[in-house]
Amino acid sequence: MSLTTDDVNKIAYLARLGINAKDTASYTENLSDMLKLVEQMSSIDTDNVTPMAHPLDTIQRLRPDKIIEDNQRDHFQSIAPQTEEGLYLVPKVLD
Amino acid sequence: MQWETVIGLEIHAQLSTKTKIFSGASTAYGAKPNTQACAVDLGLPGVLPVLNQEVVRMAVKFGMAIEAEIADYSVFARKNYFYPDLPKGYQISQMDHPIVGIGHLDIEVGDQTKRIGVTRAHLEEDAGKSLHESFHGSTGIDLNRAGTPLLEIVSEPDMRSAKEAVAYMRKIHELVQYLEISDGNMQEGSFRCDVNISLRPKGQTEYGTRAELKNINSFKFVEKAIFTEVERQKEILEAGGSITQETRLYDADKDETRSMRSKEEANDYRYFPDPDLLPVYISSELRAQVKAELPELPEAKKQRFLNEYKLEAEAANNLASSRPLADYFEALVKTSGCTAKTCSNWVSVELSGALNKKNLSITQSPISAERLAQLLQRIADNTISGKIAKQVFEAMWSNNDSADTIIETKGLKQITDSGAIEAIIDKIIADNQGQVEQYLSGKDKVFGFFVGQTMKASQGKANPAEVNKILKEKLKR
Amino acid sequence: MTMHTKTLKQLSQGLQTGEYSSQELTLAYLNRIQQYSALNSFISVTEAQAIAAAKQADALLTAGNAPLLTGIPMAHKDIFCTQGVKTSCGSKMLDNFIAPYNATVVDNLNAAGMVSLGKLNMDEFAMGSSNETSFYGTAYNPWADNTVPGGSSGGSAAAVAARLIPAATGTDTGGSIRQPAAFCGITGLKPTYGRVSRYGMIAYASSLDQGGPMTQTAEDAALMLQAMAGFDPKDSTSAQQDVPNYSTNLNNSLQDLKIGLPKEFFDEGLNNDMATAIETAVNEYKQMGAEIIEVSMPHLKLAIPAYYVIAPAECSANLQRMDGVRFGHRCDNPEDLNDLYIRSRGEGFGTEVKRRILVGTYALSAGYYDAHYIKAQKIRRLITEDFTKALESVDVIMGPVTPTPAFGIGEKTADPIEMYLADIYTIAINLAGLPAMSIPAGFIDNKPVGLQIIGNYFAEAKLLNVAHQYQQVTNWHQQTPKGFE
């Protein structure tokens, strides 16, 4: 299956990924090639196969409901691009 | 054309755990911004989620209470979208294997009982909060709430009116508190709901196109939002238009709903199983344990109140609607020596009235069941009358004294000494010969006048039964 | 002093007996790192922290009872979070990210007394097979000019091969420990999925990623793995299994060892010289009494297609947290929220990362999920069953790590697919979650060749035994590249 540059732009927006307009064509080509590779999967019938989500054939371990974290706000916010009064700042969100 | 309204609800109940669903950070409400957001909640590079055992137990409890199928194994999935209050760029939720499957709940509308289907209930993490005020044109993000466990309860589109929707929402609200899995605090956002609404011509079986009203956190607003949205859709349909499937916001100030385009664009959530988490197995041990812990549920309690205490339906319903209220009532019945009916009246009328006036819940009552029981004991053993008891109740409300102390210090003990009562009555008869004649000539109503005068003269302390008895003798025709 | 050619085992002896101090050792290695900085194997060198840690180690050594690895220098792949130290993951996106916490592996190796000298170069977010996708430029293969060290743990392999450090951590999602180990002539071990904690290891593809040791010898790999492995309550996918002593069975005899050779590993895709080198290595095992059995992996050829759905799908979600809000790169003067996301991510990520995010986003999007993601998971099961079936009749499986020895810088960057296809022998093992090693097994045109040994789940001790025995009768692992002696 081949993608169009329009498809790539839509996917890039879904992923909030800026792509230079001059590179769109090469991404489109790369992605089409990757999808061709991926489509080799259809060469075999897998109707009766159970999907394998995980290599570990075991179950989720559960954690006791006990507080083990303390306030490290200043430590964590020391690496943040923009904060004020303990809040992370982003451009105004309109709803 | 006649339209039928079709409503389905998605209720988000915050589970009352101590820690987050996937981290050991506190969920306490009201902390300073971002002081309860740990590395996992912030979605820092490299962190991983580990599931809180308590949320699993709570979800199973809920499932059992609505007689739902509990999944043998349940899977967490990532729901992908970008939003600043969603630190990882995905919400850990459930898609294909929710922990609770098909169940149901009965609601009462008028004197009808209606069964509402519950499609599923699944676990997920809450997002943080965006604060739009000040910050010179920026939005501030507080991630304390990020990772708080939510149970999303999805109903079938079984409701046909705002009344039914509110009744269902109240019933779920009542239930999660009964099960002690959520505090149900709507002001703090612990209980909120999305409403799916569509209209169809009466008689048609297919559903119309629906709109989803997001994040409504009061019963009143749910009702108003539904009215408003139904009117909007009706207008469009009757003008020959069609409804767009979309997410809308209910603005309570303007009483209108409006489209949330910003949320629409990113509608491709790309769900897939979260590879950081493994399937959760609900063991038979856990099922048995939860089943054993399951409290008597509102419906069963109501039936028991009807049978055991012979209460009126309305009183039984009201008392059974809240677990602490029901417990209070039953404590009174057991210790006060009064009839269930008297206890029910005191809880539903006096106590509830006083609590409502002060906007308090039963758990915040200044008068404990133990204290009130002593007061009712004094009615039962004829120390005071019901009327005086109300006076004592008021005094108990404003201080911590026991009923006995108040009766004693205020001298409210009932006069049961027939000699004393006789003396009062003799004086009243002597002073009111006109009324005596009226009574003797057949005007029965005048008897009440003598009772009233006697009670007044005794400052309410005369035993009413004794007063009746003596008056009847003295005024023998 | 030629301390730099010593193994962990030898260095441990020297330190424990007081022949030299950790500080001397640390300074000697720091000097080498500086001397060979043109290799570009390090992203950060943490000299001050290293010297402080060495001092502490010396105090412990003097006091006695110091753990075996105390005072020995090493370095981490820059994918492991190290508190207070930049953890870039080879990306501009995290060029300013000073990790506020330690990965469990980092804590474990600190507790074992090892001294970290810094952070090693890698393909951006571990996406690449050549180290060329690193924001910091490629590391070089010390064995040949203008040759890639492999990837994604290219800096780890190059630094250990050049003896700038005696050992390093790496991670392996589709071959990222084994392939660079093969290209650089060192020993690399990818443990069973779940054996080593992933907490604090920046995720590429969560169901495939696994950290492991990169060392000169199998004996050293056993020592490193001992310190790295173990159950971690912070990682839901961490195995609750006891960690055996990996050093005790190294000298077990290989008499009657059953070695499976998958015929699909030796088909037309394999370079002739490589085939010969692997056959020679296998013959070495025959000499030791092993029995060779042909096995079949009928679904092997679908490993790459399945991998290029699963890994990109997982990475597309894993990298969504890189949004310029709480850490990492943020674009200048964002106009609005979308602009913040689109530009921060557009500027922060390199081309290969973008390709994989796009493919993963597409594969998961509405309408393609079943045909891509579910299909890939089904194939994942078939591939896993190929391996588990084969491992019912053999003790280990052997084959090449790569179809050719290390390729030239720039040779495959123009065609990403060609680069992907070169991972055919390693990728399937990650899909199955099995443990596997790469050990030096000769040279082709002076470039190292790696022999791959694949074992059953949690059979790391067996792999190490098999690898160690080979290293007792060969000296490929002792070779140092010219100019780095």
mmCIF file of N, CA, C and O in Angstrom, chain B residues 69 189 265:
data_model
loop_
_atom_site.group_PDB
_atom_site.id
_atom_site.type_symbol
_atom_site.label_atom_id
_atom_site.label_comp_id
_atom_site.label_asym_id
_atom_site.label_seq_id
_atom_site.Cartn_x
_atom_site.Cartn_y
_atom_site.Cartn_z
ATOM 1 N N GLU B 69 -21.179 -9.423 35.251
ATOM 2 C CA GLU B 69 -20.135 -10.406 34.982
ATOM 3 C C GLU B 69 -18.808 -9.770 35.382
ATOM 4 O O GLU B 69 -18.502 -8.652 34.979
ATOM 5 N N GLY B 189 -15.249 16.897 42.405
ATOM 6 C CA GLY B 189 -15.098 16.205 41.122
ATOM 7 C C GLY B 189 -14.939 14.704 41.251
ATOM 8 O O GLY B 189 -14.555 14.039 40.297
ATOM 9 N N GLU B 265 -11.090 16.906 16.994
ATOM 10 C CA GLU B 265 -10.053 16.633 15.998
ATOM 11 C C GLU B 265 -9.278 15.364 16.315
ATOM 12 O O GLU B 265 -8.946 14.594 15.436
#
